[in-house]
């Protein structure tokens, strides 16, 4: 019974994401390129690639390690990423990705990415929370996986409605080489609080080609996140390209460790 309810909720999340991004499906065509990971959010703020406008509180840290297996093309990607609260509304982010066994013969580092996310409008009763992001990729990766560095700007909008939390991200990336085109990425993500320690996750990411004036990738991602302890979150997910089937699908596992800036103080009551 519980599995049928969860499956029904996952289908609803996926349908909502399709409705959000359906116009993008119509406008663009086909192409292909290597799927670089770029900057990613860390638990508990965000989905897989979709950032939340929420940020870490001042002096708090989220460190996350993960592994991703991609099918068609075949490769493994290992990464370490993190977020640090410079203030309650300003956050520093980084990711260090490494690709293993690409096409059965190539291993190497992707470009290391860093960024700053600033929430300048807090969520109200009706309005969303809004943040912008400035990010850059340092030209540190192997030639096959590098854009020779790039600079990007993004707009992040988040809104909570009951047990649902939705995120809409729009990013523009300017590569450091003339071999590839500017990149536009549109991401819609949803979180559903299925239990006090578990969230169901859904996401659709649409990315234009770096080599043609076409839409390169429209990928759906589904999964869940468990709050294993007060400090540890475990996220499992599967992604599949609904357009070109490149990659055909991917499996994702991420474990994050959260360090709060302040520990909760226990109240002491004296007996009269």
XYZ file of C-alpha atoms in Angstrom:
272
model
C 0.000 0.000 0.000
C 2.718 2.447 1.007
C 4.698 1.706 -2.181
C 1.684 2.472 -4.391
C 1.187 5.791 -2.588
C 4.887 6.700 -3.005
C 4.805 5.686 -6.688
C 1.718 7.853 -7.249
C 3.447 10.851 -5.605
C 6.584 10.354 -7.705
C 4.476 10.326 -10.875
C 2.799 13.570 -9.808
C 6.188 15.210 -9.163
C 7.411 14.151 -12.605
C 4.237 15.450 -14.315
C 4.490 18.813 -12.535
C 8.103 19.165 -13.703
C 7.098 18.331 -17.284
C 4.437 21.057 -17.182
C 6.975 23.585 -15.867
C 9.529 22.930 -18.597
C 7.271 21.833 -21.492
C 7.824 25.054 -23.521
C 11.556 24.302 -23.603
C 10.866 20.930 -25.247
C 9.146 22.652 -28.153
C 11.649 25.420 -28.877
C 14.881 23.484 -29.381
C 16.203 20.536 -31.399
C 18.951 17.882 -31.180
C 22.701 17.667 -30.524
C 25.251 15.954 -28.267
C 28.211 16.832 -26.015
C 30.107 15.552 -22.984
C 28.021 15.942 -19.872
C 30.071 18.047 -17.446
C 28.722 18.173 -13.908
C 29.320 21.842 -13.024
C 28.496 23.333 -9.648
C 25.933 21.342 -7.614
C 23.992 21.941 -4.383
C 24.657 20.011 -1.178
C 22.069 18.479 1.124
C 19.853 19.569 2.705
C 19.374 22.625 0.448
C 18.554 21.563 -3.094
C 17.646 18.505 -5.137
C 20.260 16.889 -7.422
C 21.308 19.798 -9.654
C 18.584 22.271 -8.643
C 19.748 24.799 -6.066
C 17.456 26.079 -3.337
C 17.356 29.781 -2.554
C 17.861 28.733 1.060
C 21.445 28.698 2.280
C 23.577 27.417 5.117
C 23.418 29.503 8.267
C 26.454 31.555 9.235
C 29.570 29.435 9.922
C 27.790 26.144 9.193
C 29.201 23.609 6.728
C 27.839 20.860 4.496
C 30.378 18.455 2.993
C 29.228 15.829 0.508
C 30.847 12.933 -1.311
C 29.206 11.112 -4.194
C 29.505 8.636 -7.007
C 27.671 8.570 -10.316
C 27.567 5.779 -12.883
C 26.569 6.786 -16.409
C 25.368 4.373 -19.091
C 25.792 5.252 -22.807
C 28.268 6.833 -22.543
C 29.813 4.575 -19.894
C 31.852 6.191 -17.142
C 32.047 6.730 -13.396
C 32.212 10.141 -11.786
C 33.442 10.677 -8.232
C 33.112 14.062 -6.573
C 33.505 16.040 -3.390
C 31.453 19.174 -2.910
C 30.657 21.547 -0.116
C 28.823 24.639 1.066
C 29.813 27.124 3.772
C 27.628 29.849 5.252
C 29.492 33.149 5.129
C 26.343 34.728 6.559
C 22.731 33.638 6.939
C 22.073 34.680 3.336
C 25.482 34.333 1.625
C 26.940 30.916 0.831
C 30.204 29.659 -0.697
C 30.067 26.482 -2.830
C 32.658 24.235 -4.479
C 32.890 20.901 -6.305
C 35.862 18.725 -7.310
C 34.810 16.039 -9.855
C 36.856 13.152 -11.228
C 35.870 11.014 -14.240
C 36.926 7.367 -14.337
C 36.849 4.892 -17.241
C 35.222 7.191 -19.797
C 34.711 5.160 -22.996
C 36.730 2.423 -21.304
C 40.059 4.246 -21.621
C 40.127 7.832 -20.263
C 40.435 8.961 -16.623
C 40.935 12.475 -15.340
C 39.850 15.497 -13.369
C 37.055 17.773 -14.556
C 37.288 21.520 -13.993
C 37.014 22.472 -10.320
C 34.084 24.871 -9.809
C 33.442 27.441 -7.089
C 30.601 29.893 -6.582
C 28.780 32.294 -4.281
C 25.016 32.222 -3.725
C 23.262 35.243 -2.207
C 19.606 35.239 -1.162
C 18.344 38.797 -1.481
C 14.612 38.186 -1.025
C 13.113 36.002 1.688
C 10.034 33.861 1.166
C 6.769 35.369 2.326
C 3.242 34.097 2.663
C 2.654 34.325 -1.086
C 5.986 35.255 -2.617
C 9.013 32.978 -3.157
C 12.554 33.331 -1.899
C 14.976 34.558 -4.577
C 18.756 34.285 -4.846
C 21.412 34.867 -7.451
C 24.632 32.935 -7.978
C 28.044 33.833 -9.387
C 30.240 30.874 -10.274
C 33.388 30.009 -12.138
C 35.074 26.812 -13.326
C 38.856 26.781 -12.986
C 40.661 25.306 -15.995
C 42.057 22.370 -14.033
C 40.606 19.357 -15.852
C 41.836 16.981 -18.515
C 41.398 18.306 -22.063
C 38.530 15.905 -22.855
C 36.558 17.121 -19.808
C 37.576 20.791 -19.603
C 35.991 23.961 -20.954
C 39.271 25.848 -20.330
C 37.439 27.523 -17.484
C 34.138 29.392 -17.562
C 32.125 32.041 -15.737
C 28.432 31.876 -14.975
C 25.535 33.740 -13.412
C 22.265 32.266 -12.218
C 18.863 33.102 -10.793
C 17.285 30.791 -8.199
C 13.624 30.890 -7.103
C 12.191 28.655 -4.374
C 8.726 28.304 -2.843
C 7.184 26.001 -0.244
C 3.543 24.921 -0.541
C 2.512 22.518 2.199
C 4.746 19.418 2.092
C 6.085 20.434 -1.356
C 9.059 22.684 -1.996
C 9.745 23.797 -5.574
C 12.868 25.299 -7.139
C 13.426 26.951 -10.504
C 17.002 27.697 -11.639
C 18.184 29.586 -14.723
C 21.948 29.687 -15.431
C 24.054 31.291 -18.145
C 27.610 29.987 -18.604
C 30.362 31.658 -20.647
C 33.155 29.169 -21.548
C 36.818 30.120 -21.587
C 37.404 28.698 -25.056
C 36.021 29.525 -28.476
C 35.608 25.830 -29.299
C 32.295 25.636 -27.429
C 29.292 27.950 -27.256
C 27.748 29.778 -24.339
C 25.521 27.508 -22.287
C 22.028 28.061 -20.889
C 20.693 25.658 -18.253
C 17.101 25.559 -16.980
C 16.308 23.312 -13.999
C 13.024 22.613 -12.246
C 13.116 20.657 -8.986
C 10.585 19.455 -6.410
C 10.953 18.067 -2.897
C 8.138 16.239 -1.120
C 8.368 15.609 2.626
C 7.091 12.020 2.736
C 8.117 11.578 6.381
C 9.924 13.545 9.063
C 13.253 12.031 7.973
C 12.675 11.348 4.251
C 12.069 13.445 1.134
C 11.087 12.320 -2.337
C 13.000 14.229 -5.020
C 12.194 15.043 -8.632
C 14.006 17.155 -11.182
C 14.136 18.012 -14.869
C 17.220 19.672 -16.331
C 17.290 21.228 -19.831
C 20.621 22.271 -21.303
C 21.464 23.761 -24.711
C 24.264 22.299 -26.803
C 27.771 23.682 -26.398
C 28.392 22.950 -30.075
C 25.148 23.925 -31.893
C 22.163 26.238 -31.453
C 20.070 23.315 -30.239
C 18.874 21.837 -26.966
C 21.353 19.129 -26.073
C 19.914 17.489 -22.989
C 16.545 17.088 -21.304
C 17.015 14.743 -18.375
C 14.601 13.637 -15.660
C 15.918 12.633 -12.257
C 14.021 10.911 -9.469
C 15.088 9.695 -6.038
C 14.884 10.211 -2.329
C 16.893 11.642 0.565
C 17.028 10.169 4.048
C 18.108 12.058 7.142
C 20.189 9.217 8.579
C 21.202 11.198 11.669
C 20.980 14.855 12.696
C 24.210 15.462 10.769
C 24.116 12.938 7.904
C 21.900 12.917 4.792
C 21.956 10.104 2.220
C 20.596 10.729 -1.290
C 19.867 8.074 -3.936
C 18.704 8.877 -7.452
C 18.353 7.765 -11.048
C 18.435 10.008 -14.111
C 17.414 9.296 -17.681
C 17.559 11.466 -20.797
C 14.071 11.831 -22.271
C 15.307 13.360 -25.536
C 18.539 12.009 -27.015
C 19.180 9.192 -24.503
C 22.752 10.412 -23.938
C 23.316 9.327 -21.248
C 20.747 6.561 -21.465
C 20.526 6.637 -17.698
C 22.677 7.363 -14.640
C 22.707 6.165 -11.037
C 23.636 8.543 -8.209
C 24.609 8.095 -4.562
C 25.545 11.015 -2.288
C 26.289 11.231 1.428
C 26.548 14.612 3.132
C 27.793 15.590 6.558
C 26.336 18.722 8.139
C 28.163 20.681 10.834
C 25.805 23.180 12.563
C 27.304 26.450 13.793
C 25.545 26.105 17.123
C 24.417 23.051 19.028
C 20.921 22.982 20.399
C 20.863 23.922 24.037
C 18.993 21.617 26.383
C 16.533 23.310 28.702
C 16.948 22.517 32.392
C 13.874 22.631 34.570
C 14.134 22.865 38.338
C 11.595 21.141 40.528
C 9.825 23.391 42.957
